[in-house]
Tab-separated table of C-alpha atoms in Angstrom:
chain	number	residue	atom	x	y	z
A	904	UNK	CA	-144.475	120.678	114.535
A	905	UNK	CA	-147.286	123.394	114.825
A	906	UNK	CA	-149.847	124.123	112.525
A	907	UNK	CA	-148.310	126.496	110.804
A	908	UNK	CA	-145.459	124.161	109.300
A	909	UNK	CA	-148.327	122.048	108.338
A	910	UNK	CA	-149.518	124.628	106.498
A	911	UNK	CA	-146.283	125.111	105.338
A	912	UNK	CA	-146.148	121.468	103.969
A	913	UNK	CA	-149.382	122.029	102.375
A	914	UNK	CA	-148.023	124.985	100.160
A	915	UNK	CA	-145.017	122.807	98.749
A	916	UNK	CA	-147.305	120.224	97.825
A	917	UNK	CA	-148.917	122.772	95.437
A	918	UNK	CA	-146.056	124.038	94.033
A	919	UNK	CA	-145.419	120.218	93.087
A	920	UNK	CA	-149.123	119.201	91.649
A	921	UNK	CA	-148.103	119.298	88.499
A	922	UNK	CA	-145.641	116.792	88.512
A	923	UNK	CA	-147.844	114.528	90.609
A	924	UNK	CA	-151.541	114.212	90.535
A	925	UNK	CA	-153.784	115.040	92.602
A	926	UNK	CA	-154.561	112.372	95.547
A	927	UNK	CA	-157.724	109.821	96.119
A	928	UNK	CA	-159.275	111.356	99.258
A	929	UNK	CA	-160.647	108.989	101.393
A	930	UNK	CA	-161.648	108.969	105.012
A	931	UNK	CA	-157.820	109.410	105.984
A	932	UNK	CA	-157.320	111.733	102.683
A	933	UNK	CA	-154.099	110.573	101.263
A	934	UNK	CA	-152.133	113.986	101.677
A	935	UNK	CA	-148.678	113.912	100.545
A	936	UNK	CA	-145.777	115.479	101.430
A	937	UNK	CA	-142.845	116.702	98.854
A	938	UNK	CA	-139.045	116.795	99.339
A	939	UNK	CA	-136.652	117.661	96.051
A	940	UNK	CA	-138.353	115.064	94.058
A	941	UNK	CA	-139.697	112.611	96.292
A	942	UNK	CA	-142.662	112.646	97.418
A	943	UNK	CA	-143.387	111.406	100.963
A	944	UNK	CA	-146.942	109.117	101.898
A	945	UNK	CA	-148.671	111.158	104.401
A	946	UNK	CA	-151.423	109.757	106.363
A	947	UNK	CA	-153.997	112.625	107.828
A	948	UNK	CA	-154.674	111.812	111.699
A	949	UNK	CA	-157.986	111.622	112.900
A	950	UNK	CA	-157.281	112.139	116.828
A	951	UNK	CA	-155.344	114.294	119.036
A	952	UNK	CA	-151.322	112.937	119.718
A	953	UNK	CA	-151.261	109.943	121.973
A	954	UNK	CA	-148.357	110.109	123.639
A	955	UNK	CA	-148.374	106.538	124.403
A	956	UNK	CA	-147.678	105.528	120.742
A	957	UNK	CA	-144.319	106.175	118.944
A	958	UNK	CA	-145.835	107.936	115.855
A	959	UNK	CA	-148.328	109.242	118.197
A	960	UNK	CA	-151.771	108.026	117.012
A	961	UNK	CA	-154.445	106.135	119.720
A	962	UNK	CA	-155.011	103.037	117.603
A	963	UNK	CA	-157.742	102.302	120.000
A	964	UNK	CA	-159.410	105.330	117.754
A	965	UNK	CA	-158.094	105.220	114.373
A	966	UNK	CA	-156.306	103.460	112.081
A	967	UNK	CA	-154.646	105.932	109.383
A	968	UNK	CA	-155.408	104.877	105.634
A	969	UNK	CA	-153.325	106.829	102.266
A	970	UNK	CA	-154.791	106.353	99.183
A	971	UNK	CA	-152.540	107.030	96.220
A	972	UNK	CA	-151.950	107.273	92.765
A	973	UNK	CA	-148.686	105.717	90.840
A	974	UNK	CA	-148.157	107.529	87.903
A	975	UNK	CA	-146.941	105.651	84.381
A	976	UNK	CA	-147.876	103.798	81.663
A	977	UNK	CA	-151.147	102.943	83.267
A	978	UNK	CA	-152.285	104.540	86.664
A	979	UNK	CA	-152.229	102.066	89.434
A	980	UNK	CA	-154.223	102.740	92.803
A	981	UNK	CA	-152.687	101.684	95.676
A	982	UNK	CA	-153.429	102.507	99.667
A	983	UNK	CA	-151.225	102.107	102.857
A	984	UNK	CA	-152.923	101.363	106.264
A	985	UNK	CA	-151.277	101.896	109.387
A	986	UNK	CA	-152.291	99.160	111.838
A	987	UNK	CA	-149.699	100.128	114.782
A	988	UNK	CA	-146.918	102.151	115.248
A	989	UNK	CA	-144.606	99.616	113.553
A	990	UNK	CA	-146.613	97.642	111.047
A	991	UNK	CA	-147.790	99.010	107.498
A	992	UNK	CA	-149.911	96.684	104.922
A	993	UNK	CA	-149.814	98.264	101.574
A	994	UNK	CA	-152.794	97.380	98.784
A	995	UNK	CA	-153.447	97.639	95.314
A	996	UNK	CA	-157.500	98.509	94.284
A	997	UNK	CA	-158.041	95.400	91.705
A	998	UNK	CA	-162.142	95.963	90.292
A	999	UNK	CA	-162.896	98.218	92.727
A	1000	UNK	CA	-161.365	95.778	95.416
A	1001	UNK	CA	-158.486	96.259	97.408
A	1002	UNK	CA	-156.044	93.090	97.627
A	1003	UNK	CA	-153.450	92.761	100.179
A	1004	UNK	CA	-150.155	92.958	98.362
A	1005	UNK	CA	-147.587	93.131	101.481
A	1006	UNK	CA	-147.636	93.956	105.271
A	1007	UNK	CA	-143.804	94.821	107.055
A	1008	UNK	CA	-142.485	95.962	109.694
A	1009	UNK	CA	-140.988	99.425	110.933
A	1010	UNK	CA	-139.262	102.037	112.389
A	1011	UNK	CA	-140.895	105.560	112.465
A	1012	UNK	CA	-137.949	107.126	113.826
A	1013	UNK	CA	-137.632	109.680	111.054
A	1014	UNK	CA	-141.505	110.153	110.876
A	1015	UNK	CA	-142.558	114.112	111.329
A	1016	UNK	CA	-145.414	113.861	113.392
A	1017	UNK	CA	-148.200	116.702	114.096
A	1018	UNK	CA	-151.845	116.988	115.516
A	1019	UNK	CA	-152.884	117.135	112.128
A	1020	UNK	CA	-151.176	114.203	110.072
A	1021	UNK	CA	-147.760	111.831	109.859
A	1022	UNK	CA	-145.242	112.232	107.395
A	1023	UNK	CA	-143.776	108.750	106.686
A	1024	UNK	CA	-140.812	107.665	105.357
A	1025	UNK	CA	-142.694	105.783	102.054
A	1026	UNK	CA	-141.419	107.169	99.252
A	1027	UNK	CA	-143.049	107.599	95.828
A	1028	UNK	CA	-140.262	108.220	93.092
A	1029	UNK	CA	-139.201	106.426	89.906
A	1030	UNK	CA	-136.780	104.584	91.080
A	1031	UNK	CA	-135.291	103.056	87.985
A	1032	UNK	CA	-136.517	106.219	85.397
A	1033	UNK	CA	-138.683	103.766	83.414
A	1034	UNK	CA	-141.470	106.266	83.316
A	1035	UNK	CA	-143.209	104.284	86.169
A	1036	UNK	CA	-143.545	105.709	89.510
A	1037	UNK	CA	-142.265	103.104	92.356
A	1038	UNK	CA	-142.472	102.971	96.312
A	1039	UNK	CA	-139.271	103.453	98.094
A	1040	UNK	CA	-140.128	102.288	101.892
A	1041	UNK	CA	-137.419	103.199	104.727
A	1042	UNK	CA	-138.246	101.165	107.184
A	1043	UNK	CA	-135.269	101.134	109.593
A	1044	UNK	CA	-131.820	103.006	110.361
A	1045	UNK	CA	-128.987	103.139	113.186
A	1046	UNK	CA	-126.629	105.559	114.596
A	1047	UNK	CA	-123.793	104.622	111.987
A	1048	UNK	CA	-126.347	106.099	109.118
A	1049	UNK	CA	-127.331	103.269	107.800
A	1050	UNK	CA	-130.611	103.416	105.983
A	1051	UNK	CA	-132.513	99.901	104.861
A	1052	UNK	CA	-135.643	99.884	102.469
A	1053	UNK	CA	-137.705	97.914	100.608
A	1054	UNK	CA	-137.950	98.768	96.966
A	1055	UNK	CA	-141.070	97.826	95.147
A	1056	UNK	CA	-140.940	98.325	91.065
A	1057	UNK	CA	-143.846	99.089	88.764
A	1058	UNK	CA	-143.911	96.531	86.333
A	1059	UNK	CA	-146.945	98.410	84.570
A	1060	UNK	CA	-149.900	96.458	86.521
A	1061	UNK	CA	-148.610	96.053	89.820
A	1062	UNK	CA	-145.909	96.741	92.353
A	1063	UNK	CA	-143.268	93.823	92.630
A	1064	UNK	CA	-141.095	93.737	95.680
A	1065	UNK	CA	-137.451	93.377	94.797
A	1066	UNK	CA	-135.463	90.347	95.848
A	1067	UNK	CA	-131.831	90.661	96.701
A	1068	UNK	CA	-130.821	87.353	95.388
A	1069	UNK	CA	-127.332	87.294	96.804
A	1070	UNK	CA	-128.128	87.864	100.123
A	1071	UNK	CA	-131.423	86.135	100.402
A	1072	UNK	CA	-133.076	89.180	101.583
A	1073	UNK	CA	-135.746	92.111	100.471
A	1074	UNK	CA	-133.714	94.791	102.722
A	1075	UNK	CA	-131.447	96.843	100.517
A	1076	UNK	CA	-128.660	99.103	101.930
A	1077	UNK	CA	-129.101	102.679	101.349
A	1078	UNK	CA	-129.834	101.892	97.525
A	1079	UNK	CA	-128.726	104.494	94.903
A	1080	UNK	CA	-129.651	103.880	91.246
A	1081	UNK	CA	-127.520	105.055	88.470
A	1082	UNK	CA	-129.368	105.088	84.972
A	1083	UNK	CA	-126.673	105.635	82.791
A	1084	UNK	CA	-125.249	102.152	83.761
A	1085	UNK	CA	-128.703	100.697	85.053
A	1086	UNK	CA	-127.010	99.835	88.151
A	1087	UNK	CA	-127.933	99.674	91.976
A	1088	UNK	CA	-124.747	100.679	94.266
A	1089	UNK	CA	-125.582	99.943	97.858
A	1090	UNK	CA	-123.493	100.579	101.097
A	1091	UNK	CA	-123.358	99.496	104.390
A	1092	UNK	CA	-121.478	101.953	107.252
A	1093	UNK	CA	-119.691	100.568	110.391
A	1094	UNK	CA	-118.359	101.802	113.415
A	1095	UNK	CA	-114.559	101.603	113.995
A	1096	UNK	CA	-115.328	97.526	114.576
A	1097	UNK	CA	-117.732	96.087	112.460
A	1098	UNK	CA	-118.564	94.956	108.687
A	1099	UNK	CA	-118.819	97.503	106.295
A	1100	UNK	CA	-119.364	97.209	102.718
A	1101	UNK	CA	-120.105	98.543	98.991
A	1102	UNK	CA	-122.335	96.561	96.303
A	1103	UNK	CA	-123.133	96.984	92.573
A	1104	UNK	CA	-126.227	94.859	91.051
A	1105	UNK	CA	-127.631	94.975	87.476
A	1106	UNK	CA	-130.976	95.658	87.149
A	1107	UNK	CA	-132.211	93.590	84.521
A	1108	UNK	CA	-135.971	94.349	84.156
A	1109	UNK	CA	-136.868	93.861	87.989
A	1110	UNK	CA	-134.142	91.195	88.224
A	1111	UNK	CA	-130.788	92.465	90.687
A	1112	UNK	CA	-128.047	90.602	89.645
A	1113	UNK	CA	-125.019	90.774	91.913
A	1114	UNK	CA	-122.084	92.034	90.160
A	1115	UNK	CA	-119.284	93.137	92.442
A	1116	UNK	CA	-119.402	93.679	97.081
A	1117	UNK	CA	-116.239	95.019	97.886
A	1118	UNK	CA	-116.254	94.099	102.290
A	1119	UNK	CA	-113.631	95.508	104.784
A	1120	UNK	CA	-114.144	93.388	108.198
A	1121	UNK	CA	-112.654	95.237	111.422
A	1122	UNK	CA	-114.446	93.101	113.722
A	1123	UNK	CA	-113.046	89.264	113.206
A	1124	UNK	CA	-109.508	90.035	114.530
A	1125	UNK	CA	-108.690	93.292	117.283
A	1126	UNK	CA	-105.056	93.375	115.075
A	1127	UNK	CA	-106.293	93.623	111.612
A	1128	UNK	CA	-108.326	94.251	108.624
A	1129	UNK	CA	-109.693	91.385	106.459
A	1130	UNK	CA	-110.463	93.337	102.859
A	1131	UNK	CA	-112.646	91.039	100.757
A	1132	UNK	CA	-113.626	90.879	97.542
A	1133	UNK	CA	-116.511	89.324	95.675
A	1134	UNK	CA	-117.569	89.076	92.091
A	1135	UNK	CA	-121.589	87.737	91.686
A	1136	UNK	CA	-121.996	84.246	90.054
A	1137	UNK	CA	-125.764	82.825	89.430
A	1138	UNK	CA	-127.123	85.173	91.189
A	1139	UNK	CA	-124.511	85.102	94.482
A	1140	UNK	CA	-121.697	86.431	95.623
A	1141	UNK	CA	-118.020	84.412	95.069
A	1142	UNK	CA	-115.407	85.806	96.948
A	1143	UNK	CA	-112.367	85.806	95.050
A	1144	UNK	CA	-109.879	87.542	96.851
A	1145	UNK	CA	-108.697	87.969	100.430
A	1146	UNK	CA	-106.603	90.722	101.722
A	1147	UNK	CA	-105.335	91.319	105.565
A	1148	UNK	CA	-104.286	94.665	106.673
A	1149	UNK	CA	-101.836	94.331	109.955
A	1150	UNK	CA	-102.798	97.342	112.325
A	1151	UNK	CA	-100.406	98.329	114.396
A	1152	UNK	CA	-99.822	100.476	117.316
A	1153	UNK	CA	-99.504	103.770	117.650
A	1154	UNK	CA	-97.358	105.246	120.303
C-alpha cells in the first residue's frame, strides 16, 4: 500500500473520532484504523519494510508499541507490543504501571502492511453491547475460511480472556454475538472431508455456557456422514444423538 492509501486510512479515522476517542500517543503513536464499526489496532512503524519479516518490520530496530483507550463505564488504558512477527503481549497501565495481562501467538496473514505503519487484525468493538468496549484478536485462519480469535471482555476494570469451557480452549470459531438472545453462535467450515460444525453458548456475565454443537463428520468413514448432536451439560458438551448418512455413488 502507498502513501496515499495511508493517507486514505487516516481520513476515515476522522470521520470516526467521535465515536472513539482520541488515541495515547506514545513513541509508536497508537494510530487506529476503522472498518464499519470496528476499529482495527494499528501500530506506526519506525523503519523502512524488512522484507525478511512477515509483517515486515526489522525487529533488530524496533519493536512496535499501540497505546489505547477502551471506552465504558470507566476508561481503561491498555497497550499492545509487537515482539516478532508472530507474538503480541497485550498490557493494562495499573498506577501509572503497565502489567502484563497476556502474550499469544499469531498469524499476520490478513495484516495490511505499509512503510508507514501495520494494520492488525486486533479488534476494538463491544462485543457483547454492555456499553464496554472489548478486544476481538484474530489470530489465525485457513483456506476453508475459518477465522479463530480470542475474545477478551471488559468487566469494568480489566480485560478478562474468555474461556470456552466445553472445549477446554480460549480459541473461538468465527464468534458472532446476538444480543437479543445474549448468545454466541460459532462455526467451524470444512472441506469436502473433514469436521465441520455450528455452536450456541450463553453468555452469562463473562461465563459461555455451552448450549447446543450441532457436528457433521465427513472424514471418519469415505461412505458416509456421521451427523451429531450435542446439548451442553455443566459446562460440556453431551452428545445425545447420532445420525449416519449412507453416500452413495453417483454414476
Amino acid at each position: 500500500m502507498k502513501s496515499l492509501q495511508w493517507a486514505a486510512i487516516l481520513i476515515s479515522l476522522s470521520l470516526l473520532a467521535q465515536c472513539h476517542p482520541k488515541k495515547t500517543e506514545t513513541k509508536a503513536k497508537g494510530i487506529v484504523a476503522a472498518k464499519d464499526t470496528v476499529t482495527y489496532i494499528t501500530f506506526e512503524k519506525t523503519a523502512t519494510v524488512n522484507d525478511s519479516s512477515d509483517i515486515g518490520v526489522d525487529w533488530k530496530t524496533e519493536k512496535p508499541t499501540s497505546e489505547f483507550t477502551l471506552n465504558g463505564k470507566k476508561p481503561l488504558a491498555y497497550k499492545f507490543e509487537l515482539l516478532n512477527d508472530s507474538t503480541a503481549v497485550l498490557s493494562q497501565k495499573v498506577n501509572r504501571n503497565w502489567l502484563e495481562q497476556d502474550r499469544f501467538e499469531f498469524q499476520p496473514w490478513h495484516w495490511i502492511i505499509t512503510e508507514e505503519g501495520i494494520v492488525s487484525q486486533f479488534e476494538i468493538k463491544d462485543f457483547n453491547n454492555d456499553g464496554n468496549d472489548d478486544l476481538v484478536c484474530l489470530i489465525s485462519s485457513n483456506v476453508n475460511a475459518n477465522e479463530w480469535v480470542y475474545i477478551y471482555l471488559n468487566n469494568g476494570s480489566k480485560l478478562i480472556k474468555l474461556y470456552n469451557t466445553a472445549d477446554e480452549d480460549y480459541i473461538w470459531d468465527n464468534p458472532q454475538y446476538n444480543p437479543k438472545t445474549k448468545t454466541i453462535n460459532t462455526e467451524l467450515f470444512s472441506s469436502a472431508y473433514g469436521i465441520a460444525n455450528t455452536a450456541t453458548y450463553k453468555l452469562d456475565d463473562l461465563i459461555a455456557k455451552p448450549l447446543e454443537k450441532n457436528e457433521s463428520d465427513s472424514a471418519t468413514k469415505s461412505d458416509a456422514i456421521i451427523n451429531k448432536t450435542y446439548i451442553g451439560k455443566n459446562g460440556k458438551w453431551k452428545l445425545v444423538k447420532t445420525e449416519t448418512e449412507e453416500i452413495t455413488e453417483q454414476e
